[in-house]
mmCIF file with all atom_site columns, C-alpha atoms in Angstrom:
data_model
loop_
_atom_site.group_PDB
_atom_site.id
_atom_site.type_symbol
_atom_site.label_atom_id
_atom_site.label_alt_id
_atom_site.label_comp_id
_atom_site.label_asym_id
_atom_site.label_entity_id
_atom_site.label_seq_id
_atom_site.pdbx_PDB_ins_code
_atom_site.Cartn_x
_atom_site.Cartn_y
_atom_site.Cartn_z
_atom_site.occupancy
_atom_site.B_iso_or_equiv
_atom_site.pdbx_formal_charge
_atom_site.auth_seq_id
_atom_site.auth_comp_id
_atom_site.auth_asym_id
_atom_site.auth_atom_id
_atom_site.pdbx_PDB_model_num
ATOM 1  C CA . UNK O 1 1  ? -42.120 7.932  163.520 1.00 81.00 ? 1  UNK O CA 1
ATOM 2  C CA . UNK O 1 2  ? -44.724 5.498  161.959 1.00 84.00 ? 2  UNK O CA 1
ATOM 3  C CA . UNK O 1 3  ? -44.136 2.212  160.866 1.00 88.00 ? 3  UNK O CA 1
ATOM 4  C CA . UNK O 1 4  ? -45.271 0.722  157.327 1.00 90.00 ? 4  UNK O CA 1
ATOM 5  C CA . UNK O 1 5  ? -45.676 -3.168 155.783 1.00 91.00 ? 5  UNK O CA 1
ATOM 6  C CA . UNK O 1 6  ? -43.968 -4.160 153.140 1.00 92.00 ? 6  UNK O CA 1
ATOM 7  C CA . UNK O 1 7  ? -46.679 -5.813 150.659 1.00 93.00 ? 7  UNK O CA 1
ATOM 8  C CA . UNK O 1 8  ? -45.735 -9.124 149.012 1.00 91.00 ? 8  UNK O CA 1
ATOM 9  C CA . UNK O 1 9  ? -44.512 -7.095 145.561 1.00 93.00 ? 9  UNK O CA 1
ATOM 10 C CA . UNK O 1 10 ? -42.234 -5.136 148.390 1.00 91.00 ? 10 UNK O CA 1
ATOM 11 C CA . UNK O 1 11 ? -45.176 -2.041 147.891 1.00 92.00 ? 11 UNK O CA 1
ATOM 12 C CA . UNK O 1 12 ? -45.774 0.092  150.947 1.00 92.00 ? 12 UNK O CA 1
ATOM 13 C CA . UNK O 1 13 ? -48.803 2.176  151.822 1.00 92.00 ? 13 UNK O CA 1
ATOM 14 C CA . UNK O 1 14 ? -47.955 5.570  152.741 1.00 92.00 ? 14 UNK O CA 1
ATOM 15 C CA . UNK O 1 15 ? -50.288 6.894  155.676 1.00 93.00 ? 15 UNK O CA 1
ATOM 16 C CA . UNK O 1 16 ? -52.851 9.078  154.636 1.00 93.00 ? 16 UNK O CA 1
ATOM 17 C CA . UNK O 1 17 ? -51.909 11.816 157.267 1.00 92.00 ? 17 UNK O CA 1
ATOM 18 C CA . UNK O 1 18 ? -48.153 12.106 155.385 1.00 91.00 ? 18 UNK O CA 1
ATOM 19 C CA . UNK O 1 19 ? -49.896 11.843 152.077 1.00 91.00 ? 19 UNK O CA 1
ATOM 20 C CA . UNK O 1 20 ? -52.734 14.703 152.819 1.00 92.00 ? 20 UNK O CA 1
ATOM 21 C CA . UNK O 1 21 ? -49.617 16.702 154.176 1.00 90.00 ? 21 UNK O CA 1
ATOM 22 C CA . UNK O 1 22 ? -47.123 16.198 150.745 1.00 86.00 ? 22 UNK O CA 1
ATOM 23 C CA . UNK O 1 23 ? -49.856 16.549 148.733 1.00 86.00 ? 23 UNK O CA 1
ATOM 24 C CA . UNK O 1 24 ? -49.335 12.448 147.565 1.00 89.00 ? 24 UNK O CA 1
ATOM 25 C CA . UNK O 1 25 ? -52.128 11.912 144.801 1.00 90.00 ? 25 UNK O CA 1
ATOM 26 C CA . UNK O 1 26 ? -52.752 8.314  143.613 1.00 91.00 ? 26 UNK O CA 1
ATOM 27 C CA . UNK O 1 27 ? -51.076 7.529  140.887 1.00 91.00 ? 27 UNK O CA 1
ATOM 28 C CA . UNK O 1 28 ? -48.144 10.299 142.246 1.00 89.00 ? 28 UNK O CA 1
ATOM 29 C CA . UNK O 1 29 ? -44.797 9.487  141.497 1.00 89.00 ? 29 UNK O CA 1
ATOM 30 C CA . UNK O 1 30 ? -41.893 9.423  144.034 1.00 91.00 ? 30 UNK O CA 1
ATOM 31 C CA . UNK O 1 31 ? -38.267 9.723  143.872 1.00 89.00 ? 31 UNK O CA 1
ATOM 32 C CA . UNK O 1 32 ? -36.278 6.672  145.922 1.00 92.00 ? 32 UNK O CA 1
ATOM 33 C CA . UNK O 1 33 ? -33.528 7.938  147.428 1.00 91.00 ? 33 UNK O CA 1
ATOM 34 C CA . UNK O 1 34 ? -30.870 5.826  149.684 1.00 94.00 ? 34 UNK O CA 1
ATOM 35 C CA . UNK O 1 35 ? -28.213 7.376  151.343 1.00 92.00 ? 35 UNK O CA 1
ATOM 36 C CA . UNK O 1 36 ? -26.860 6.439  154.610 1.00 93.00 ? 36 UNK O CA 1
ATOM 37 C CA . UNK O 1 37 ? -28.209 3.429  154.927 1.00 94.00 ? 37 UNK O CA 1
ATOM 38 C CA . UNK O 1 38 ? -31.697 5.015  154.651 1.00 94.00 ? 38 UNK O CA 1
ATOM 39 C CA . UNK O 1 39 ? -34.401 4.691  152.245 1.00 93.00 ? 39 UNK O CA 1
ATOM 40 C CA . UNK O 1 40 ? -36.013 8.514  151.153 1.00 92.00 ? 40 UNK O CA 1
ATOM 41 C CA . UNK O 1 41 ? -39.034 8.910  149.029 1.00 90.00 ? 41 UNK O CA 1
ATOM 42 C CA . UNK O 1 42 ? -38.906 12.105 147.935 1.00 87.00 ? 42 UNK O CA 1
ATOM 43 C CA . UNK O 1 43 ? -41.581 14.500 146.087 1.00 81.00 ? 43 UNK O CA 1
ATOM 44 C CA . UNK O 1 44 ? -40.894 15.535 142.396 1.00 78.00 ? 44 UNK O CA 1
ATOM 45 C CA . UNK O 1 45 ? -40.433 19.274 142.299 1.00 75.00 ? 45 UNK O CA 1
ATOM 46 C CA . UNK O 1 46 ? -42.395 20.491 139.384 1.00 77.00 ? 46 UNK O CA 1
ATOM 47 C CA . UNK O 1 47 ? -40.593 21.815 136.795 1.00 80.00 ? 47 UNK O CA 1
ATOM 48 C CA . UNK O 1 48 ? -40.633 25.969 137.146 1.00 78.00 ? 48 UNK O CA 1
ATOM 49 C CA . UNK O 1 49 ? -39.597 26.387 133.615 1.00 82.00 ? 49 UNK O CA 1
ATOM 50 C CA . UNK O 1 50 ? -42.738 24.019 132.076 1.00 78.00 ? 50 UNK O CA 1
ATOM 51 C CA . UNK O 1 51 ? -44.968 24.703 135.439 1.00 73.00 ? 51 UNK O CA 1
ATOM 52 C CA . UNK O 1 52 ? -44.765 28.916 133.827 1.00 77.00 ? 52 UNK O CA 1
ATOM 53 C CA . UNK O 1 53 ? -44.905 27.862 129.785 1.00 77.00 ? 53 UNK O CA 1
ATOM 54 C CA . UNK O 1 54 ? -48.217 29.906 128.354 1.00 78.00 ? 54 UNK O CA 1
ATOM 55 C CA . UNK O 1 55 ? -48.505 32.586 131.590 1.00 78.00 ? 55 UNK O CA 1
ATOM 56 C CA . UNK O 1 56 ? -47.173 35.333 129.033 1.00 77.00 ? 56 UNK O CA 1
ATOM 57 C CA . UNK O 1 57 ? -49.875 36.775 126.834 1.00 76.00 ? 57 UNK O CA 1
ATOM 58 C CA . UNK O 1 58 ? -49.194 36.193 123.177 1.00 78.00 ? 58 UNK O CA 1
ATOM 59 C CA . UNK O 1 59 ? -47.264 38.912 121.541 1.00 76.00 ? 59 UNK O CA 1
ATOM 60 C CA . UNK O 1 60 ? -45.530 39.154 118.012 1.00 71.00 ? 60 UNK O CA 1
ATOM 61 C CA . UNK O 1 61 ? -41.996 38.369 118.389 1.00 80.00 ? 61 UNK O CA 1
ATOM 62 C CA . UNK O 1 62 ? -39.439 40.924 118.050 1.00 85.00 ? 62 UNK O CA 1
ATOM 63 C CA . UNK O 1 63 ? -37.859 40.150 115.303 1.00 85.00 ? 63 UNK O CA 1
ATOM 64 C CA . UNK O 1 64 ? -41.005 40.206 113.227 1.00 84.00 ? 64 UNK O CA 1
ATOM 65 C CA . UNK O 1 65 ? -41.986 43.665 114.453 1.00 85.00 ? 65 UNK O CA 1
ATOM 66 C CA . UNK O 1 66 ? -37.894 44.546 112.941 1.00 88.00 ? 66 UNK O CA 1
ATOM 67 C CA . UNK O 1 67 ? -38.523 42.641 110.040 1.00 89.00 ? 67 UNK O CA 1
ATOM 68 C CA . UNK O 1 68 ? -41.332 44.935 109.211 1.00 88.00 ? 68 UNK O CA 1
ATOM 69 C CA . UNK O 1 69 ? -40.151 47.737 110.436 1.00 89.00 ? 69 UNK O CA 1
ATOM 70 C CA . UNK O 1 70 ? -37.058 46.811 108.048 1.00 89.00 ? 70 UNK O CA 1
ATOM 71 C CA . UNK O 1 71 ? -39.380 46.063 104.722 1.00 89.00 ? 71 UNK O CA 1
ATOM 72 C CA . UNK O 1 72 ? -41.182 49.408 105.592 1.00 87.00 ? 72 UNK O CA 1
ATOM 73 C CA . UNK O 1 73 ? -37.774 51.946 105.454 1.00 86.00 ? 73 UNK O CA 1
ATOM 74 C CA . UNK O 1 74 ? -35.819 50.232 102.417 1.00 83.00 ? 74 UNK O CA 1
ATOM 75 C CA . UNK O 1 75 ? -39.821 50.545 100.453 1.00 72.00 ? 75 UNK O CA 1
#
C-alpha cells in the first residue's frame, strides 16, 4: 500500500509507478468513487462505440445503391 498527502486544495499526487502502470497522463481524468467507506479513483473506459467511429472504409449506403437500382427498373 503507499501512502499520499493531501495538498492544501485537498489535491493528491498519484505515484508515478501507479500512474506509468494505468496509463495516468497529465491532464487524465479520473472517476471518484466512494463506497464502503473507501475513496476509488477509477480510470475512464474509453468509449468502444466512438473509440471504433471511422475504422470502416467508406462505402455508399444501401439504400442509395436501392434507390438507384429502383430509378434504373421503373426507366
Amino acid at each position: 500500500m503507499l501512502t499520499v498527502k493531501t495538498l492544501s486544495k485537498g489535491q493528491i499526487v498519484i505515484p508515478a509507478k501507479l500512474r506509468r502502470k494505468y496509463h495516468i497522463k497529465a491532464g487524465a481524468e479520473l472517476h471518484i468513487l466512494e463506497y464502503g467507506g473507501m475513496i476509488h479513483l477509477i480510470p475512464p473506459v474509453p468509449d468502444p462505440i466512438k473509440a471504433a467511429a471511422g475504422c470502416l472504409p467508406k462505402r455508399p449506403s444501401l439504400a442509395k445503391k436501392l434507390l438507384k437500382d429502383r430509378i434504373t427498373d421503373f426507366a
